[in-house]
Short mmCIF file of C-alpha atoms in Angstrom, two decimals:
data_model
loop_
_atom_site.label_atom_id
_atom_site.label_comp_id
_atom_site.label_asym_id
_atom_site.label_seq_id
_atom_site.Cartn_x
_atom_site.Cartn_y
_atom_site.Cartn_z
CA UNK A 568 0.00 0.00 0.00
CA UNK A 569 2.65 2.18 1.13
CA UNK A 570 4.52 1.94 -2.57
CA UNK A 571 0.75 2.08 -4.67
CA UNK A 572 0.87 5.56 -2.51
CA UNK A 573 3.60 6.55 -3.80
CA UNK A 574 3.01 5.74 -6.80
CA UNK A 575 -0.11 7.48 -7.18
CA UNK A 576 1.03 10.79 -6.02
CA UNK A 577 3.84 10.09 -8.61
CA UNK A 578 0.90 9.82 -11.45
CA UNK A 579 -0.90 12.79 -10.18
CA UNK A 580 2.60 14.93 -10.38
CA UNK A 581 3.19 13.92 -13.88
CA UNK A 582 -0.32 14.50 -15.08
CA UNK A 583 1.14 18.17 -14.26
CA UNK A 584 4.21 18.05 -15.57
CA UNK A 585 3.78 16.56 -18.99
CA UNK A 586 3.58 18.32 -21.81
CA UNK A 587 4.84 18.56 -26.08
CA UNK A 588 8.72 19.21 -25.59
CA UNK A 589 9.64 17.20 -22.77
CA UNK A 590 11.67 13.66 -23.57
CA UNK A 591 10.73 10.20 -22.23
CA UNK A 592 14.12 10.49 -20.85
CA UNK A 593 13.39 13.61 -18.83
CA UNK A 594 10.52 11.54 -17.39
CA UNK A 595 12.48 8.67 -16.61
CA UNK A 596 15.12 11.04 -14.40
CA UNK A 597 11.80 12.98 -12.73
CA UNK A 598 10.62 9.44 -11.60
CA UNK A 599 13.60 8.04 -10.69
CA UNK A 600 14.06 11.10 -8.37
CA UNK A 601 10.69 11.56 -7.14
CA UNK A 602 10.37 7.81 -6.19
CA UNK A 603 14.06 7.76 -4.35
CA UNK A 604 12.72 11.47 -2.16
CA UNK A 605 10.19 9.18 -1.22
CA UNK A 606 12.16 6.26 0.11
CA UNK A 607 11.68 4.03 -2.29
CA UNK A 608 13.44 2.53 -5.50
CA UNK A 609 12.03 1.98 -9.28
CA UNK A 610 11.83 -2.07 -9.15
CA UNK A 611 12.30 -2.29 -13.07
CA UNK A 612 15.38 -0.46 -12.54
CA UNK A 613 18.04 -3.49 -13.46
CA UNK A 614 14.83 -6.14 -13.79
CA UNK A 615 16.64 -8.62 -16.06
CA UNK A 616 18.78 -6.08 -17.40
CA UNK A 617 16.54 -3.06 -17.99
CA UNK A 618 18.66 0.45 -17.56
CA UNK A 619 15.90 2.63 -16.90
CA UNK A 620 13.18 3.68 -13.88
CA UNK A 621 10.10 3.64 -15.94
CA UNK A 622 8.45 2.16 -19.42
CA UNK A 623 7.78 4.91 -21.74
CA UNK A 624 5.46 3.98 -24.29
CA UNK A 625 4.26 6.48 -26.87
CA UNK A 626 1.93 6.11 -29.53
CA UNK A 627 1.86 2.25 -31.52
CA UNK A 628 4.66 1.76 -28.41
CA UNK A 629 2.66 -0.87 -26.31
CA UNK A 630 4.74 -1.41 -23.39
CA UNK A 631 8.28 -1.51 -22.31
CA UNK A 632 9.42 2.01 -24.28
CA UNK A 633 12.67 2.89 -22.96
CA UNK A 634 13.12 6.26 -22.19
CA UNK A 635 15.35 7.98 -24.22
CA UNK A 636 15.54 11.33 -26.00
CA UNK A 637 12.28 11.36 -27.96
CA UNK A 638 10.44 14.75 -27.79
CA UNK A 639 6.80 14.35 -27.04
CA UNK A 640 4.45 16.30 -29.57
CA UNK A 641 1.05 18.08 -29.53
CA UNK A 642 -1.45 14.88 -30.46
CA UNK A 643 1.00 12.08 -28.89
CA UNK A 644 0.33 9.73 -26.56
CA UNK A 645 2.41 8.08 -23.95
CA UNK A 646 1.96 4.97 -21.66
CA UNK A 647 3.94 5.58 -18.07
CA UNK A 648 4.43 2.39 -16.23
CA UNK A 649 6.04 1.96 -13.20
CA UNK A 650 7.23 -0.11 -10.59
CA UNK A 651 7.69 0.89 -7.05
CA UNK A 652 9.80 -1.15 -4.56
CA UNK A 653 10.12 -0.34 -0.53
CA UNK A 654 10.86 -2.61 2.33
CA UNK A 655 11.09 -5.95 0.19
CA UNK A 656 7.48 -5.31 -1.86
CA UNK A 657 6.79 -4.14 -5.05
CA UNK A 658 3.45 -2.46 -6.67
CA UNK A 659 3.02 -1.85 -11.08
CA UNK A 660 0.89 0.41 -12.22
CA UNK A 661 0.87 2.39 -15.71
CA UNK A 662 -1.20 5.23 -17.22
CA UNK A 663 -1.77 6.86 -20.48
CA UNK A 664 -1.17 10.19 -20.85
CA UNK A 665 -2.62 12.73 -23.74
CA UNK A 666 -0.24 14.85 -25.46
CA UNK A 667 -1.95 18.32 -25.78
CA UNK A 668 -5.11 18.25 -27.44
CA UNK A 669 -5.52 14.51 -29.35
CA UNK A 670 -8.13 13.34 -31.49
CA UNK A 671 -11.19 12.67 -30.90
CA UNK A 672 -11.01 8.57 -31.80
CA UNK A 673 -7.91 8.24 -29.59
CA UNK A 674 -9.48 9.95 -26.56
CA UNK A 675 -12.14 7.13 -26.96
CA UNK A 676 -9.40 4.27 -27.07
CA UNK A 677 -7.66 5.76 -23.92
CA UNK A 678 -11.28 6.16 -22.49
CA UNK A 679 -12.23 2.41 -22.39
CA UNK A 680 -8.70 1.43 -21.96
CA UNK A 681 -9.29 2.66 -18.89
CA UNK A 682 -12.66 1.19 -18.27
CA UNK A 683 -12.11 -2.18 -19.25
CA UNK A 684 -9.82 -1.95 -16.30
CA UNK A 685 -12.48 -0.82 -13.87
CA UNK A 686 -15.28 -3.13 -14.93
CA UNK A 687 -11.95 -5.67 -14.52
CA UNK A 688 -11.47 -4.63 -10.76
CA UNK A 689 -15.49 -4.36 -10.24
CA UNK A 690 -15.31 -8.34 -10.36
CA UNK A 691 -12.56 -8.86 -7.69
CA UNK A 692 -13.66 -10.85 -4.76
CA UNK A 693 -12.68 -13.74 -2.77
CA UNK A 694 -13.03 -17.18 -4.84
CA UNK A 695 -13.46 -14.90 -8.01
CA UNK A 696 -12.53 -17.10 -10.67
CA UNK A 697 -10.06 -15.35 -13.36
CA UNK A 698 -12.06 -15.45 -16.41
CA UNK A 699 -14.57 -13.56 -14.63
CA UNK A 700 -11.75 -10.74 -14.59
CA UNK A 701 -10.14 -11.11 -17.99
CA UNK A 702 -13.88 -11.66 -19.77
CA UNK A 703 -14.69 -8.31 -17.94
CA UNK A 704 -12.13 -6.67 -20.16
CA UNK A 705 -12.85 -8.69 -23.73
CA UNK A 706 -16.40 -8.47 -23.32
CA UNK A 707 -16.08 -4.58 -22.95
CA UNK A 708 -13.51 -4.24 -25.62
CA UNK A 709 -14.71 -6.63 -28.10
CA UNK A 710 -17.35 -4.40 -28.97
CA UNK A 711 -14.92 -1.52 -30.71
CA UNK A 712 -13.12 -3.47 -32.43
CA UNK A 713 -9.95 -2.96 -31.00
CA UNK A 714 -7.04 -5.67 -30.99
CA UNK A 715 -6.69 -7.21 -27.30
CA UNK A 716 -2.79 -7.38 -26.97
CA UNK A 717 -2.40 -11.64 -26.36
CA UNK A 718 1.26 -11.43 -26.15
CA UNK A 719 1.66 -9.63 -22.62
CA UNK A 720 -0.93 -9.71 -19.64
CA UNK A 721 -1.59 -8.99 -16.13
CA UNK A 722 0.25 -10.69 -13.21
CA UNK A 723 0.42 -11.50 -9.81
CA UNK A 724 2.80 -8.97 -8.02
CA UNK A 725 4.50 -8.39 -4.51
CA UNK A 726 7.92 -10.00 -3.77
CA UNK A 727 8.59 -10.03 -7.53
CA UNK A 728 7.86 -7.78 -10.85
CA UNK A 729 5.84 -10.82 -12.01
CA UNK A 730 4.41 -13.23 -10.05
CA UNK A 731 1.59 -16.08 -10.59
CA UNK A 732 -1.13 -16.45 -11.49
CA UNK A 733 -0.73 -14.90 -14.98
CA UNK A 734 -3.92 -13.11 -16.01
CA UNK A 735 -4.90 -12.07 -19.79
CA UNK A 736 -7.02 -9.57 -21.03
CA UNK A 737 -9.38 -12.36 -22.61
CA UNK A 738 -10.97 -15.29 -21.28
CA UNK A 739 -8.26 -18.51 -21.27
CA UNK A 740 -7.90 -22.32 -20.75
CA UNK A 741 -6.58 -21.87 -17.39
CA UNK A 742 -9.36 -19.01 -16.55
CA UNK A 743 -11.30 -21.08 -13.96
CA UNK A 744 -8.88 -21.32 -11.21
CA UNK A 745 -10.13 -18.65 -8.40
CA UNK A 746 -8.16 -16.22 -6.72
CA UNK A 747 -8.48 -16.13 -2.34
CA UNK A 748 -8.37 -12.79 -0.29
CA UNK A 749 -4.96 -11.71 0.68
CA UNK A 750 -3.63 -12.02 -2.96
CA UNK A 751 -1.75 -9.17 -4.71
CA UNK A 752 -2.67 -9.30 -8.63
CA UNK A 753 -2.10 -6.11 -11.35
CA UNK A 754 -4.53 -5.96 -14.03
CA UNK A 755 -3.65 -4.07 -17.26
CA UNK A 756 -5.93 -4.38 -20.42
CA UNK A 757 -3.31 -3.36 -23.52
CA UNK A 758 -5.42 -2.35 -26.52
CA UNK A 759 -4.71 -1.89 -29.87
CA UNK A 760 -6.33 0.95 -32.38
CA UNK A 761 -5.71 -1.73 -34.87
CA UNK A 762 -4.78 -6.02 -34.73
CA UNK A 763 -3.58 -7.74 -31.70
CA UNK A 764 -0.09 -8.55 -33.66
CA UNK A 765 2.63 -7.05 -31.69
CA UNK A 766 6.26 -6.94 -32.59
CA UNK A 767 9.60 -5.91 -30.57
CA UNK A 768 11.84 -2.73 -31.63
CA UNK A 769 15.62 -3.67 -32.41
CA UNK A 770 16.48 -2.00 -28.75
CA UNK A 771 15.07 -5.46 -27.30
CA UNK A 772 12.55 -4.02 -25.30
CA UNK A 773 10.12 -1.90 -26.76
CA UNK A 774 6.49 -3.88 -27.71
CA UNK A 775 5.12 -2.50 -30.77
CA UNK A 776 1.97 -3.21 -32.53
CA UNK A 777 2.71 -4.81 -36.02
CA UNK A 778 0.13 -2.14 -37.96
CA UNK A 779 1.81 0.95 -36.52
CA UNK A 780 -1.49 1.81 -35.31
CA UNK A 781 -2.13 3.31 -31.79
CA UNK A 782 -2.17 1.30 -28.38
CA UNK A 783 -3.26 2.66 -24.38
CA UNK A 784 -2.35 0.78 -20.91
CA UNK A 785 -3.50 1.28 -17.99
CA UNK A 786 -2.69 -0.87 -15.03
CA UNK A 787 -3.50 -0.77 -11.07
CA UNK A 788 -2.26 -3.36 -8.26
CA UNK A 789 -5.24 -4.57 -6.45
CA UNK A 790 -5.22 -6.98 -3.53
CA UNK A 791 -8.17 -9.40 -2.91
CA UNK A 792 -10.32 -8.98 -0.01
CA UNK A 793 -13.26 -11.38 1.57
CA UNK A 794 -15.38 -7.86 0.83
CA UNK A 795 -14.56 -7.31 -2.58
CA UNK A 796 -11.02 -5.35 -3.52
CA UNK A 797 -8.84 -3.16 -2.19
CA UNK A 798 -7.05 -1.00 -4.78
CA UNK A 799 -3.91 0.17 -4.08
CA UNK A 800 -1.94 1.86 -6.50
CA UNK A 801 -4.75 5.01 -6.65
CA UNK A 802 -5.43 7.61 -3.63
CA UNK A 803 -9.33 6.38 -2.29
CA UNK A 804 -10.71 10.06 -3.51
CA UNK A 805 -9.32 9.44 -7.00
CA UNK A 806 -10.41 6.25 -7.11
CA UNK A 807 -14.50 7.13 -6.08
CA UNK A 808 -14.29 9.60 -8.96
CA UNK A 809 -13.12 6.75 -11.68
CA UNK A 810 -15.41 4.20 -9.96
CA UNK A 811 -18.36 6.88 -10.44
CA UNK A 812 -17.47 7.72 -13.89
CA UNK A 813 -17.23 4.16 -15.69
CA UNK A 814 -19.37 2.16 -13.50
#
């Protein structure tokens, strides 16, 4: 809880401080400070090798962007995702951020982006089985058109980046095994303007989608409760307002 706080407060100061001009790589050393003033370190920092603090992930970027010298423009977009590590625990969260004033069809693809991950959380309970999450999300998102990213999905998370159980954005084989209260899980729906085909950049990291076309995450770390959910990468007032506005 303590890191999803941080974490949070980190969103809310760079839904300030982003803007066209700035480079992903001035947001990676903004994070990187603003999570060490806070006492805590940026877990993907060194994560099997990866040199930055955050994923910066701008327009058909999916996930994993490294940060780098790339000016943001008027009309971009840019996925933030971030891990936050303190006292041996770890929470992931990502959010995607308009550039100035952008179109009218990719406001609507960030817009249920971020729903399908609400109507995702609004099934979280004790016993929930995880199809009941993931066909939350496809049954939403089906309806557009949009490509569900199959490649990459949502994950258990706490001691590690990724932990078990894996958990898609899609109804899946193993889908019927249920979740108990007390575990940690981060849901992320990845959605595609275009196909589902993704593709990797030659820098080894970045996750593309194969048509160019655009693609929004959005991500919280949520742990399972015998009421319901608990979620804790989002400040409770923040997350009223979201609940209020897509459910």
């Amino acid at each position: 809880r303590e890191c999803g706080g941080i974490a949070s407060n980190l969103f809310k100061y760079l839904e300030k401080l982003i803007k066209p001009g700035i480079t992903t790589g001035y947001l990676d050393k903004i994070c990187y400070e603003f999570i060490k003033d806070h006492g805590a370190t940026p877990s993907f920092k060194g994560y099997s090798d990866y040199p930055a603090s955050i994923c910066t992930s701008v327009n058909y970027e999916i996930i994993h962007g490294l940060p780098g010298n790339q000016k943001l423009k008027e009309g971009d977009i840019i996925g933030v995702d971030v891990g936050v590590q303190k006292n041996g625990l770890i929470s992931d969260s990502a959010y995607t951020f308009p550039i100035g004033n952008i179109k009218n069809e990719v406001a609507l693809l960030l817009s249920r982006t971020e729903k399908s991950l609400y109507l995702a959380i609004s099934k979280i309970r004790n016993d929930v089985r995880l199809n009941d999450i993931s066909g939350a999300i496809e049954d939403y998102i089906n309806q557009f058109g949009y490509g569900i990213v199959r490649d990459y999905c949502g994950h258990g998370v706490g001691y590690e980046n990724h932990e078990d159980p894996e958990i898609p954005n899609y109804r899946f084989n193993g889908g019927k095994r249920r979740i108990k209260t007390g575990t940690v899980i981060a849901i992320e729906p990845m959605i595609n303007m275009g196909t589902d085909a993704t593709g990797i950049l030659d820098d080894g990291w970045t996750v593309v989608t194969r048509d160019r076309k655009l693609s929004a995450h959005f991500e919280h770390t949520i742990a399972v409760t015998d009421t319901g959910y608990d979620v804790l990468t989002i400040l409770p007032e923040d997350l009223k307002i979201k609940m209020e506005k897509y459910l």
